[in-house]
Short mmCIF file of C-alpha atoms in Angstrom, two decimals:
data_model
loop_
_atom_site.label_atom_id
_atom_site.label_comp_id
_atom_site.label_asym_id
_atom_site.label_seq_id
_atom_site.Cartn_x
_atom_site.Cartn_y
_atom_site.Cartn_z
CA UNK A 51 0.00 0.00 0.00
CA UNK A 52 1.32 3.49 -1.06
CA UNK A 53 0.80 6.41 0.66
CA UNK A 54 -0.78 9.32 -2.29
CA UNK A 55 -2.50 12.80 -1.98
CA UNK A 56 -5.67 13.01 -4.20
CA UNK A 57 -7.24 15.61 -5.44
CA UNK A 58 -11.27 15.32 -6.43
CA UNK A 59 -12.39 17.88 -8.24
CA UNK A 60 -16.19 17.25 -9.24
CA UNK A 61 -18.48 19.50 -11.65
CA UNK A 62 -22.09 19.24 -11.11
CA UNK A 63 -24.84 20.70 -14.42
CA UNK A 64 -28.10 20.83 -14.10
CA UNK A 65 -31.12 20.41 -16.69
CA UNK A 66 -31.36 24.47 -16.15
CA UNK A 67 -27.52 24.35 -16.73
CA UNK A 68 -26.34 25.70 -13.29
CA UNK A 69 -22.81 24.88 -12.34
CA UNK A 70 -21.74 23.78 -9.03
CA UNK A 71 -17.96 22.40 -8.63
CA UNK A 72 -16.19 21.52 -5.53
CA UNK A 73 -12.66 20.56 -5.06
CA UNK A 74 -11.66 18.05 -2.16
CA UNK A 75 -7.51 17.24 -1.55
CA UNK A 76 -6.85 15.10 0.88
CA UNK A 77 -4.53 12.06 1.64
CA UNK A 78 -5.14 8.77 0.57
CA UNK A 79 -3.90 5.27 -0.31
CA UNK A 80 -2.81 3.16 -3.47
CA UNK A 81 -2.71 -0.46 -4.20
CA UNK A 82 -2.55 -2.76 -6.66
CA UNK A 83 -4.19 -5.80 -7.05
CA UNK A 84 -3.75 -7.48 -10.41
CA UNK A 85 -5.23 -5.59 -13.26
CA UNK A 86 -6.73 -3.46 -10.38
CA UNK A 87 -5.90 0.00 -9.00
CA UNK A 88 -7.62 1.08 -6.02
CA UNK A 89 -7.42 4.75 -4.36
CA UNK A 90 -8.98 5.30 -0.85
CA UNK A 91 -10.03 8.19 0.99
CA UNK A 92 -11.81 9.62 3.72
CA UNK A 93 -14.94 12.37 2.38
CA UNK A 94 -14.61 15.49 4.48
CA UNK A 95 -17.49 18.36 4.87
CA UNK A 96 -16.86 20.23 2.16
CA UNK A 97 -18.26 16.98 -0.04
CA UNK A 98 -21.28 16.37 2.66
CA UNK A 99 -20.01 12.83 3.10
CA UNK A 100 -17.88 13.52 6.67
CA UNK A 101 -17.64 9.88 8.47
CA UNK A 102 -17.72 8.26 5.12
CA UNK A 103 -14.91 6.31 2.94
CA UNK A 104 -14.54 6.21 -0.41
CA UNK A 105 -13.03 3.12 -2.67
CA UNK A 106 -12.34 3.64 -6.01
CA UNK A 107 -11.64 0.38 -7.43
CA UNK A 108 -9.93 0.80 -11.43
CA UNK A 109 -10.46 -1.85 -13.78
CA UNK A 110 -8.96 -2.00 -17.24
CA UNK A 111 -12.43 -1.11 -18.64
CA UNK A 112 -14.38 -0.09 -15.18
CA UNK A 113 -14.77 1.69 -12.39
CA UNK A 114 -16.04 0.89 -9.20
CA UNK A 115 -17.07 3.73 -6.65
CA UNK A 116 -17.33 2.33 -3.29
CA UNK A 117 -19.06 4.32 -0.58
CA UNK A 118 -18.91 2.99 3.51
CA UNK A 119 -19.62 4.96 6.54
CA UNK A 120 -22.63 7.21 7.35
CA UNK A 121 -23.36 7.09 3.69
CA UNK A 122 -23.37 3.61 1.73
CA UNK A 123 -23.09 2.97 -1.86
CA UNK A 124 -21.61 0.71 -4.52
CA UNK A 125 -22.17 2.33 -8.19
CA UNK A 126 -19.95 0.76 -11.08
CA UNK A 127 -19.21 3.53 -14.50
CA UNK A 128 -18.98 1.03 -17.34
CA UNK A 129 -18.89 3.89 -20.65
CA UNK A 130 -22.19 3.91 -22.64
CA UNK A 131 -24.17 2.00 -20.11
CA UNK A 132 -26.73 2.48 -17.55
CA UNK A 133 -25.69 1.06 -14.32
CA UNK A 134 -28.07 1.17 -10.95
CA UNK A 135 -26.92 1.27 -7.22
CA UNK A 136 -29.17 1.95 -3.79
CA UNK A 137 -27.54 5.13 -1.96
CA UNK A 138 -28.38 4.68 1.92
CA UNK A 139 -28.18 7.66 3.97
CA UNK A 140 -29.62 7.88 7.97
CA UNK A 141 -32.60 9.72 6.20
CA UNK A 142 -33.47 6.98 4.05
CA UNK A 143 -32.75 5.45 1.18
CA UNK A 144 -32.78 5.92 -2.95
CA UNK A 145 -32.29 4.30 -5.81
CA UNK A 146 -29.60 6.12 -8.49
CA UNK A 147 -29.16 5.27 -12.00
CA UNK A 148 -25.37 6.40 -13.67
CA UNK A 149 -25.30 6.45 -17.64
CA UNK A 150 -21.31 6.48 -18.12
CA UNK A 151 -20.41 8.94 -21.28
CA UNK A 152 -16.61 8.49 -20.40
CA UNK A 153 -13.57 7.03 -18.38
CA UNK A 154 -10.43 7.86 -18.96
CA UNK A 155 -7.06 7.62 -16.46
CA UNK A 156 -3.17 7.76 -16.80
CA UNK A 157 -3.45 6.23 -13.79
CA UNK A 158 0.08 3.98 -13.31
CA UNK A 159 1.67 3.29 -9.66
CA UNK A 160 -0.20 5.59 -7.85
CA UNK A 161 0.26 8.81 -9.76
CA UNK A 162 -1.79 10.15 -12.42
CA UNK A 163 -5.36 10.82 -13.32
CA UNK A 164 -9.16 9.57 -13.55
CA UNK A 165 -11.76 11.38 -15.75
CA UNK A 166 -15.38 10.45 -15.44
CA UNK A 167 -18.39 12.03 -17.21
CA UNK A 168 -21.75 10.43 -16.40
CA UNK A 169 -25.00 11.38 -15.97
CA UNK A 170 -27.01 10.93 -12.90
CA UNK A 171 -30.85 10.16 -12.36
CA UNK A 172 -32.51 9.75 -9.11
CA UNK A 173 -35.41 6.96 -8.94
CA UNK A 174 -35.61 7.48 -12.47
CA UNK A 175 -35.72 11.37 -13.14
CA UNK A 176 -32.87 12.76 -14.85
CA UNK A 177 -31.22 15.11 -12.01
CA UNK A 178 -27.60 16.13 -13.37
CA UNK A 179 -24.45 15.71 -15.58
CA UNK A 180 -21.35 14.93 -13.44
CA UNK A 181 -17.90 15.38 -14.53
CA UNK A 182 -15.48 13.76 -12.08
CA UNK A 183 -11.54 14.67 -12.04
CA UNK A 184 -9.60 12.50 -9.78
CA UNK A 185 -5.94 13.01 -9.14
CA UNK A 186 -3.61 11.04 -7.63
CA UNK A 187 0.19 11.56 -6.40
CA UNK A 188 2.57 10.51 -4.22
CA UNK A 189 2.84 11.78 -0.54
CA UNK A 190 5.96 12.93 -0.24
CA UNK A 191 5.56 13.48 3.44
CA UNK A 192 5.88 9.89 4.64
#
């Protein structure tokens, strides 16, 4: 397990096409497992997640966004499909439906980049278009 400092930045649209964009760095981890690459990191306030982890786990034609904490989720991105997950909160639950436009990364050892662009739709009503900027680098601190 590597030590790495990531950088989210996320860019929310909606159907009026107001922009909201919020940029979380924090420290994290890197592993590899296999054809796998997995970044972890604590949420923090400024995302409204505090006391929840996120798992990112890379495939070679996937990703997997893993949610555990006060907020639980599993949502895989495959591009051009539809892909459902349940989104538990302590206020209740609901059902979100991801259509993947695009994944990209230059993600290699750790360091480099993840690029998602997906729409989002919440019990079935179109709510947003997310673009999703992840960065990852080592932590030169350790």
């Amino acid at each position: 397990m590597k030590a790495v400092i990531i950088t989210v930045n996320t860019l929310q649209r909606d159907e009026n096409g107001q922009e909201e964009s919020i940029e979380l760095t924090t420290k994290g981890t890197y592993e590899k497992q296999g054809d796998v690459q997995i970044l972890c990191y604590d949420e923090s306030s400024l995302t409204g997640l505090t006391g929840t982890r996120t798992t990112l786990q890379l495939f070679p034609h996937s990703l997997v966004l893993m949610r555990d904490g006060k907020i639980t989720q599993q949502q895989e991105f495959l591009p051009g499909t539809s892909q459902k997950s349940l989104y538990e909160t302590p206020f209740g639950n609901v059902t979100l439906t991801m259509y993947t436009h695009e994944l990209t990364h230059t993600l290699t050892n750790g360091e480099g980049e993840i690029a998602l662009r997906y729409d989002v739709a919440l019990e079935g009503v179109h709510a947003n278009y997310n673009e999703l900027i992840i960065r990852s680098r080592e932590d030169g601190t350790n």
